[in-house]
Coordinates of C-alpha atoms in Angstrom, one line a residue:
M817 CA 56.3 74.3 96.4
G818 CA 58.6 76.8 94.6
A819 CA 58.8 78.8 97.8
V820 CA 59.8 75.7 99.8
Y821 CA 62.6 74.8 97.3
N822 CA 63.8 78.4 97.4
D823 CA 63.9 78.6 101.2
T824 CA 65.9 75.3 101.3
G825 CA 68.4 76.6 98.7
A826 CA 67.3 74.3 95.8
Y827 CA 67.1 77.2 93.3
S828 CA 66.8 75.3 90.1
K829 CA 63.8 73.4 91.5
A830 CA 62.3 76.6 92.8
L831 CA 62.7 78.2 89.4
E832 CA 61.0 75.2 87.7
F833 CA 57.9 75.4 89.9
Y834 CA 57.7 79.2 89.8
E835 CA 57.7 79.1 86.0
K836 CA 55.0 76.4 85.9
S837 CA 52.9 78.6 88.2
Y838 CA 53.6 81.6 86.0
Q839 CA 52.5 79.8 82.9
I840 CA 49.2 78.8 84.5
R841 CA 48.5 82.3 85.6
E842 CA 49.5 83.8 82.3
N843 CA 46.9 81.6 80.5
S844 CA 44.1 82.2 83.0
L845 CA 44.5 85.8 84.2
P846 CA 44.3 89.3 82.7
P847 CA 47.8 90.8 82.0
N848 CA 47.8 93.2 84.9
H849 CA 46.5 90.8 87.6
P850 CA 48.4 91.1 90.9
D851 CA 49.1 87.3 91.0
L852 CA 51.2 87.7 87.8
A853 CA 53.2 90.3 89.6
T854 CA 53.7 87.8 92.4
S855 CA 55.0 85.3 89.9
Y856 CA 57.5 87.7 88.4
N857 CA 58.6 88.7 91.9
S858 CA 59.2 85.1 92.9
I859 CA 61.2 84.3 89.7
G860 CA 63.2 87.5 90.3
G861 CA 64.0 86.4 93.8
V862 CA 65.5 83.1 92.6
Y863 CA 67.6 84.9 90.0
Y864 CA 68.8 87.2 92.8
C865 CA 69.8 84.2 94.9
I866 CA 71.8 82.7 92.1
S867 CA 73.4 86.1 91.4
E868 CA 72.0 86.7 88.0
Y869 CA 71.3 90.3 88.9
S870 CA 70.3 91.7 85.5
K871 CA 67.7 88.9 85.2
A872 CA 66.5 89.5 88.8
L873 CA 66.1 93.2 88.0
E874 CA 64.2 92.4 84.8
F875 CA 61.6 90.3 86.7
Y876 CA 61.4 92.6 89.7
E877 CA 60.6 95.5 87.3
K878 CA 58.0 93.5 85.5
S879 CA 56.4 92.8 88.9
L880 CA 56.6 96.5 89.8
K881 CA 54.9 97.7 86.6
I882 CA 51.9 95.5 87.2
R883 CA 51.6 96.5 90.9
E884 CA 51.9 100.2 90.1
K885 CA 48.9 99.8 87.7
A886 CA 46.8 97.3 89.8
L887 CA 47.3 98.4 93.4
P888 CA 46.6 101.5 95.4
P889 CA 49.8 103.7 95.9
N890 CA 50.3 102.6 99.5
H891 CA 49.8 98.9 99.1
P892 CA 52.5 96.8 101.0
D893 CA 53.2 94.7 97.9
L894 CA 54.5 97.9 96.2
A895 CA 56.9 98.3 99.1
I896 CA 58.1 94.7 98.6
S897 CA 58.8 95.5 94.9
Y898 CA 60.7 98.7 95.7
N899 CA 62.6 96.9 98.5
N900 CA 63.6 94.0 96.1
I901 CA 64.8 96.3 93.4
G902 CA 66.8 98.2 96.0
Q903 CA 68.5 95.0 97.1
V904 CA 69.6 94.2 93.5
Y905 CA 71.1 97.7 93.1
N906 CA 72.9 97.3 96.5
T907 CA 74.5 94.1 95.3
M908 CA 75.5 95.8 92.0
G909 CA 77.1 98.7 94.0
D910 CA 74.7 101.4 92.8
Y911 CA 74.1 103.0 96.2
L912 CA 72.2 106.1 95.1
K913 CA 69.6 103.9 93.4
V914 CA 69.5 101.7 96.5
L915 CA 68.6 104.6 98.7
E916 CA 65.9 105.8 96.3
F917 CA 64.1 102.5 96.3
H918 CA 64.5 101.6 100.0
D919 CA 63.2 105.1 100.9
K920 CA 60.1 104.5 98.6
A921 CA 59.5 101.1 100.4
L922 CA 59.9 102.6 103.9
K923 CA 57.4 105.5 103.1
I924 CA 54.7 103.1 102.0
R925 CA 55.3 100.8 105.0
Q926 CA 55.1 103.8 107.4
K927 CA 51.6 104.6 106.0
A928 CA 50.3 101.1 105.5
L929 CA 51.5 98.9 108.4
P930 CA 51.5 98.8 112.2
P931 CA 54.9 99.9 113.7
N932 CA 56.0 96.3 114.7
H933 CA 55.2 94.6 111.4
P934 CA 58.0 92.3 110.1
D935 CA 58.1 94.2 106.8
F936 CA 59.3 97.3 108.7
A937 CA 62.2 95.2 110.0
S938 CA 63.1 94.4 106.4
S939 CA 63.1 98.1 105.4
Y940 CA 65.2 99.1 108.4
S941 CA 67.6 96.2 107.8
N942 CA 68.1 97.1 104.1
I943 CA 68.8 100.7 104.9
G944 CA 71.2 99.5 107.5
V945 CA 73.0 97.3 105.0
L946 CA 73.2 100.2 102.6
H947 CA 74.8 102.4 105.3
N948 CA 77.3 99.6 106.0
S949 CA 78.2 99.4 102.3
M950 CA 78.8 103.2 102.3
G951 CA 81.0 102.8 105.4
D952 CA 78.7 104.6 107.9
Y953 CA 78.8 101.9 110.6
S954 CA 77.1 103.9 113.4
K955 CA 74.1 104.7 111.1
A956 CA 74.0 101.1 109.9
L957 CA 74.0 99.7 113.5
E958 CA 71.1 102.1 114.4
F959 CA 68.9 100.7 111.6
C960 CA 69.9 97.1 112.1
E961 CA 69.1 97.3 115.8
K962 CA 65.7 98.9 115.0
S963 CA 65.1 95.9 112.6
H964 CA 66.2 93.4 115.2
Q965 CA 63.8 94.8 117.9
I966 CA 60.8 94.2 115.6
I967 CA 61.9 90.7 114.6
E968 CA 62.5 89.6 118.2
K969 CA 58.9 90.6 119.0
A970 CA 57.2 89.4 115.8
L971 CA 58.9 86.0 115.1
P972 CA 59.6 82.7 116.9
Q973 CA 63.1 82.3 118.4
N974 CA 64.4 79.8 115.8
H975 CA 63.1 81.8 112.7
P976 CA 65.7 82.2 109.9
H977 CA 65.0 85.9 109.8
L978 CA 66.2 86.3 113.4
A979 CA 69.4 84.5 112.3
T980 CA 69.8 87.0 109.5
S981 CA 69.3 89.8 111.9
Y982 CA 72.0 88.5 114.4
N983 CA 74.3 88.0 111.4
N984 CA 73.8 91.6 110.2
I985 CA 74.6 93.0 113.6
G986 CA 77.7 90.7 113.9
F987 CA 78.9 91.9 110.4
L988 CA 78.7 95.5 111.6
Y989 CA 80.6 94.9 114.8
N990 CA 83.3 93.1 112.7
N991 CA 83.6 96.1 110.4
M992 CA 83.9 98.3 113.5
G993 CA 86.7 96.2 114.8
D994 CA 84.8 94.8 117.8
Y995 CA 85.6 91.2 117.1
W996 CA 84.3 89.6 120.3
K997 CA 80.9 91.3 119.8
A998 CA 81.0 90.1 116.2
L999 CA 81.7 86.5 117.2
E1000 CA 78.9 86.6 119.8
F1001 CA 76.3 87.7 117.2
Y1002 CA 77.6 85.4 114.5
E1003 CA 77.4 82.4 116.8
K1004 CA 73.8 83.3 117.8
S1005 CA 72.9 83.4 114.1
H1006 CA 74.7 80.1 113.4
Q1007 CA 72.9 78.2 116.2
I1008 CA 69.5 79.2 114.7
K1009 CA 70.6 78.2 111.2
E1010 CA 71.9 74.8 112.3
N1011 CA 68.5 74.1 113.9
A1012 CA 66.3 75.5 111.1
L1013 CA 68.1 74.7 107.8
P1014 CA 69.3 71.6 105.9
P1015 CA 73.1 70.9 106.2
N1016 CA 74.0 72.2 102.7
H1017 CA 72.0 75.4 102.8
P1018 CA 74.0 78.4 101.5
D1019 CA 73.1 80.4 104.6
L1020 CA 74.9 77.9 106.8
A1021 CA 78.0 78.4 104.5
Q1022 CA 77.6 82.2 105.1
S1023 CA 77.7 81.6 108.9
Y1024 CA 80.9 79.5 108.7
N1025 CA 82.4 82.2 106.4
N1026 CA 81.6 85.0 108.8
I1027 CA 82.9 83.3 111.9
G1028 CA 86.1 82.5 109.9
G1029 CA 86.4 86.1 109.0
V1030 CA 86.4 87.1 112.7
Y1031 CA 89.1 84.5 113.5
N1032 CA 91.1 85.8 110.6
A1033 CA 90.9 89.4 111.8
M1034 CA 91.9 88.2 115.3
G1035 CA 95.0 86.5 113.9
D1036 CA 93.9 82.9 114.6
Y1037 CA 94.6 81.7 111.0
S1038 CA 94.1 77.9 111.5
K1039 CA 90.6 78.5 113.0
A1040 CA 89.9 80.9 110.2
L1041 CA 90.9 78.4 107.5
D1042 CA 88.9 75.6 109.2
F1043 CA 85.7 77.7 109.1
Y1044 CA 86.3 79.1 105.5
E1045 CA 86.8 75.5 104.2
K1046 CA 83.5 74.4 105.9
S1047 CA 81.8 77.2 104.1
H1048 CA 83.5 76.5 100.8
K1049 CA 82.4 72.8 100.8
I1050 CA 78.7 73.9 101.2
Y1051 CA 79.0 76.6 98.5
E1052 CA 80.5 74.1 96.0
K1053 CA 77.6 71.7 96.5
A1054 CA 74.8 74.3 96.7
L1055 CA 75.7 77.1 94.2
P1056 CA 76.3 77.4 90.4
P1057 CA 80.1 77.6 89.5
N1058 CA 80.1 81.3 88.8
H1059 CA 78.2 82.5 91.9
P1060 CA 79.8 85.5 93.6
N1061 CA 79.6 83.7 97.0
L1062 CA 82.0 81.1 95.6
A1063 CA 84.3 84.0 94.6
L1064 CA 84.1 85.4 98.1
S1065 CA 84.9 81.9 99.5
Y1066 CA 88.0 81.6 97.3
N1067 CA 89.0 85.2 98.2
N1068 CA 88.8 84.5 101.9
I1069 CA 90.8 81.3 101.8
G1070 CA 93.4 83.3 99.7
Q1071 CA 93.4 86.0 102.4
V1072 CA 94.3 83.5 105.1
Y1073 CA 97.1 82.0 103.1
N1074 CA 98.4 85.5 102.4
N1075 CA 98.4 86.3 106.2
M1076 CA 100.2 83.0 106.8
G1077 CA 102.9 84.0 104.2
D1078 CA 102.0 81.3 101.7
Y1079 CA 101.9 83.7 98.7
S1080 CA 101.7 81.2 95.9
R1081 CA 98.6 79.6 97.5
A1082 CA 97.1 83.0 98.2
L1083 CA 97.6 84.0 94.5
E1084 CA 96.0 80.8 93.3
F1085 CA 92.8 81.4 95.4
Y1086 CA 92.6 85.1 94.6
E1087 CA 92.8 84.4 90.9
K1088 CA 90.0 81.8 91.1
S1089 CA 87.9 84.4 92.9
H1090 CA 88.7 87.1 90.3
K1091 CA 87.8 84.9 87.3
I1092 CA 84.3 84.4 88.8
R1093 CA 83.8 88.1 89.6
E1094 CA 84.8 89.2 86.1
K1095 CA 82.1 87.0 84.7
A1096 CA 79.4 87.7 87.3
L1097 CA 79.7 91.4 88.2
L1098 CA 79.5 94.9 86.6
L1099 CA 82.8 96.4 85.5
N1100 CA 82.7 99.0 88.4
H1101 CA 81.5 96.7 91.1
P1102 CA 83.3 97.2 94.4
D1103 CA 84.0 93.4 94.7
L1104 CA 86.1 93.6 91.6
A1105 CA 88.1 96.3 93.2
T1106 CA 88.6 94.0 96.2
S1107 CA 89.9 91.3 93.8
Y1108 CA 92.4 93.6 92.2
N1109 CA 93.4 94.9 95.6
N1110 CA 94.1 91.4 97.1
I1111 CA 96.1 90.3 94.1
G1112 CA 98.1 93.5 94.4
Q1113 CA 98.7 92.7 98.0
V1114 CA 100.2 89.3 97.2
Y1115 CA 102.5 90.8 94.5
N1116 CA 103.6 93.4 97.1
N1117 CA 104.4 90.7 99.6
M1118 CA 106.3 88.8 96.9
G1119 CA 108.4 91.9 96.2
D1120 CA 107.0 92.5 92.7
Y1121 CA 106.2 96.2 93.3
S1122 CA 105.4 97.3 89.7
K1123 CA 102.8 94.5 89.5
A1124 CA 101.4 95.4 93.0
L1125 CA 101.0 99.1 92.0
E1126 CA 99.3 98.1 88.7
F1127 CA 96.6 96.1 90.6
Y1128 CA 96.2 98.6 93.4
E1129 CA 95.6 101.4 90.9
K1130 CA 93.0 99.2 89.1
A1131 CA 91.2 98.7 92.4
H1132 CA 91.5 102.4 93.2
Q1133 CA 90.0 103.5 89.9
I1134 CA 86.9 101.3 90.5
R1135 CA 86.5 102.6 94.1
E1136 CA 86.7 106.2 93.1
K1137 CA 83.8 105.7 90.6
A1138 CA 81.7 103.3 92.8
L1139 CA 82.0 104.6 96.3
P1140 CA 81.4 107.8 98.3
S1141 CA 84.5 109.9 98.9
N1142 CA 84.7 108.9 102.6
H1143 CA 84.3 105.2 102.2
P1144 CA 86.8 103.1 104.2
D1145 CA 87.6 101.0 101.1
L1146 CA 89.0 104.1 99.4
A1147 CA 91.2 104.6 102.5
T1148 CA 92.4 101.0 102.0
S1149 CA 93.4 101.9 98.4
Y1150 CA 95.3 105.0 99.4
N1151 CA 97.0 103.0 102.2
N1152 CA 98.1 100.2 99.9
I1153 CA 99.4 102.5 97.2
G1154 CA 101.3 104.3 99.9
E1155 CA 102.7 101.0 101.1
V1156 CA 104.2 100.2 97.7
Y1157 CA 105.8 103.7 97.4
H1158 CA 107.2 103.2 100.9
T1159 CA 108.8 99.8 100.0
M1160 CA 110.2 101.3 96.8
G1161 CA 111.9 104.0 99.0
D1162 CA 109.8 107.0 97.9
F1163 CA 109.0 108.1 101.4
L1164 CA 107.3 111.5 100.6
K1165 CA 104.9 109.8 98.1
A1166 CA 104.2 107.1 100.7
L1167 CA 103.4 109.7 103.4
E1168 CA 101.1 111.6 100.9
F1169 CA 99.0 108.4 100.3
Y1170 CA 99.1 107.3 104.0
E1171 CA 97.8 110.7 105.0
K1172 CA 94.9 110.6 102.5
S1173 CA 94.0 107.2 103.8
H1174 CA 94.2 108.4 107.4
K1175 CA 91.9 111.4 106.8
I1176 CA 89.1 109.2 105.5
R1177 CA 89.5 106.7 108.3
E1178 CA 89.3 109.5 110.9
K1179 CA 85.9 110.5 109.5
A1180 CA 84.5 107.1 108.7
L1181 CA 85.6 104.8 111.5
P1182 CA 85.1 104.7 115.3
P1183 CA 88.1 106.0 117.2
N1184 CA 89.4 102.5 118.3
H1185 CA 89.1 100.8 114.9
P1186 CA 92.1 98.6 114.0
D1187 CA 92.4 100.3 110.6
L1188 CA 93.1 103.6 112.3
A1189 CA 95.9 101.9 114.1
I1190 CA 97.3 100.6 110.8
S1191 CA 97.3 104.2 109.5
Y1192 CA 99.2 105.5 112.6
N1193 CA 101.6 102.5 112.4
N1194 CA 102.4 103.0 108.7
M1195 CA 103.0 106.7 109.1
G1196 CA 105.3 105.8 112.0
I1197 CA 107.3 103.4 109.8
V1198 CA 107.8 106.2 107.2
Y1199 CA 109.0 108.7 109.8
F1200 CA 111.3 106.0 111.3
D1201 CA 112.8 105.3 107.8
M1202 CA 113.3 109.0 107.3
G1203 CA 115.2 109.2 110.6
D1204 CA 112.5 111.3 112.5
Y1205 CA 112.4 109.0 115.5
S1206 CA 110.4 111.2 117.8
K1207 CA 107.6 111.4 115.2
A1208 CA 107.9 107.7 114.6
L1209 CA 107.4 107.0 118.3
E1210 CA 104.4 109.4 118.5
F1211 CA 102.6 107.5 115.7
Y1212 CA 103.6 104.0 116.9
E1213 CA 102.2 104.8 120.4
K1214 CA 98.9 106.1 118.9
A1215 CA 98.7 102.8 117.0
H1216 CA 99.5 100.8 120.1
K1217 CA 96.8 102.4 122.2
I1218 CA 94.2 101.3 119.7
Y1219 CA 95.6 97.8 119.3
E1220 CA 95.5 97.3 123.1
K1221 CA 91.8 98.2 123.2
A1222 CA 90.7 96.5 119.9
L1223 CA 92.7 93.2 119.7
P1224 CA 93.1 90.1 121.9
S1225 CA 96.3 90.1 124.0
N1226 CA 98.0 87.5 121.8
H1227 CA 97.3 89.1 118.4
P1228 CA 100.3 89.2 116.0
D1229 CA 99.7 92.9 115.3
L1230 CA 100.2 93.7 119.0
A1231 CA 103.6 91.8 118.8
T1232 CA 104.5 93.9 115.8
S1233 CA 103.5 97.1 117.6
Y1234 CA 105.7 96.3 120.7
N1235 CA 108.5 95.4 118.3
N1236 CA 108.2 98.7 116.4
I1237 CA 108.3 100.8 119.6
G1238 CA 111.3 98.7 120.8
E1239 CA 113.1 99.4 117.5
V1240 CA 112.7 103.2 117.9
Y1241 CA 114.1 103.1 121.5
H1242 CA 117.0 100.8 120.3
T1243 CA 117.9 103.2 117.5
M1244 CA 117.7 106.2 119.9
G1245 CA 120.1 104.4 122.2
D1246 CA 117.6 103.7 125.0
F1247 CA 118.6 100.0 125.3
L1248 CA 116.7 99.1 128.5
K1249 CA 113.4 100.5 127.0
A1250 CA 114.1 98.7 123.8
L1251 CA 114.6 95.4 125.6
E1252 CA 111.4 95.9 127.6
F1253 CA 109.3 96.2 124.4
Y1254 CA 111.2 93.5 122.4
E1255 CA 110.5 91.1 125.3
K1256 CA 106.8 92.0 125.3
S1257 CA 106.7 91.3 121.5
H1258 CA 108.6 88.0 122.0
K1259 CA 106.1 86.7 124.6
I1260 CA 103.2 87.0 122.1
R1261 CA 105.2 85.5 119.2

């Protein structure tokens, strides 16, 4: 019964039944019996779902200690323990620990299970999620697709695990800037979840959230807000008030308001998100850096540059400690700090940070990723402001080529790109060329 409540998102009920089961087992079984390990593992799973990660780790480790004593070294249940502990470390942002535990799980499964066993899919998926967290999207896609091939063969078409698999692949395409592919996989995932889950299940909220994220990236802000709000309503009903997914929900709604230019609303939602993350996460968790970064972005947009720099630097300090040196989020930090210096008129400092950002993005991202276009565009703006118009044009055109490939034809960033190129031609006295690009920009806007 605990498992059923857990699968339907009723976590307090699940915990109640798992603890009753544990008490019976504790009274009737020897202390190292595998069934006790199963109880600890199940309780740990609930704490993981409600984001009490230290509690989850405590119970997963209790389960592992029993299994290490009671089971042979290649038993599949040991792999489950290693896998679960790895998942907690991933959520806490400790990627070296994640790799250590997921590798242990995979080695056992390779020895103990047939090659198309669903547990293999879990291992591949978790390693894929790790590579995604570290910004290595091509590696992540490779592992998530291996996982998906197994799940498609092993499970029925409407199984929730298949929905998770589609979701993970969609998430990767979104990170790689391939928004139409992302939407395709997110919608496949959502259709399964709608059929398989109760209407207030947190996984449905995740679906709405992810689809909203794609529309936000594509510049369709009203659609994005619509999906984010659907997600938020479910999270408010289904989750405890300090759950990180609620923080993510507030954060995403704030992001749309920021993109729409409603900065006071954006700040309101970002601060709600940040309060939850401060309570729920470790001091150096990457999601805290995201909070600081987003609040900094609003202050930057509002013209409070010293405040913006303060929050951007807080974000950067966390990312330097928590992430590998070529992680795309570090590039975002450098980019944002560069943006503030640029706005303050310190063009050389701005260029220094933009170039640091660009070097990371060139290594970490596929060649047509929109973030690479942002890098080229920002360097182009600095060169324009410094009066080096040929350099500005060179970088604007590099940005524009990427935007044309990566974005829908009516995306606001494409309009900005046409406008920037037009501005260079205008300043250089080529008025016909300038008019051509201004008109292209105007058609989109």
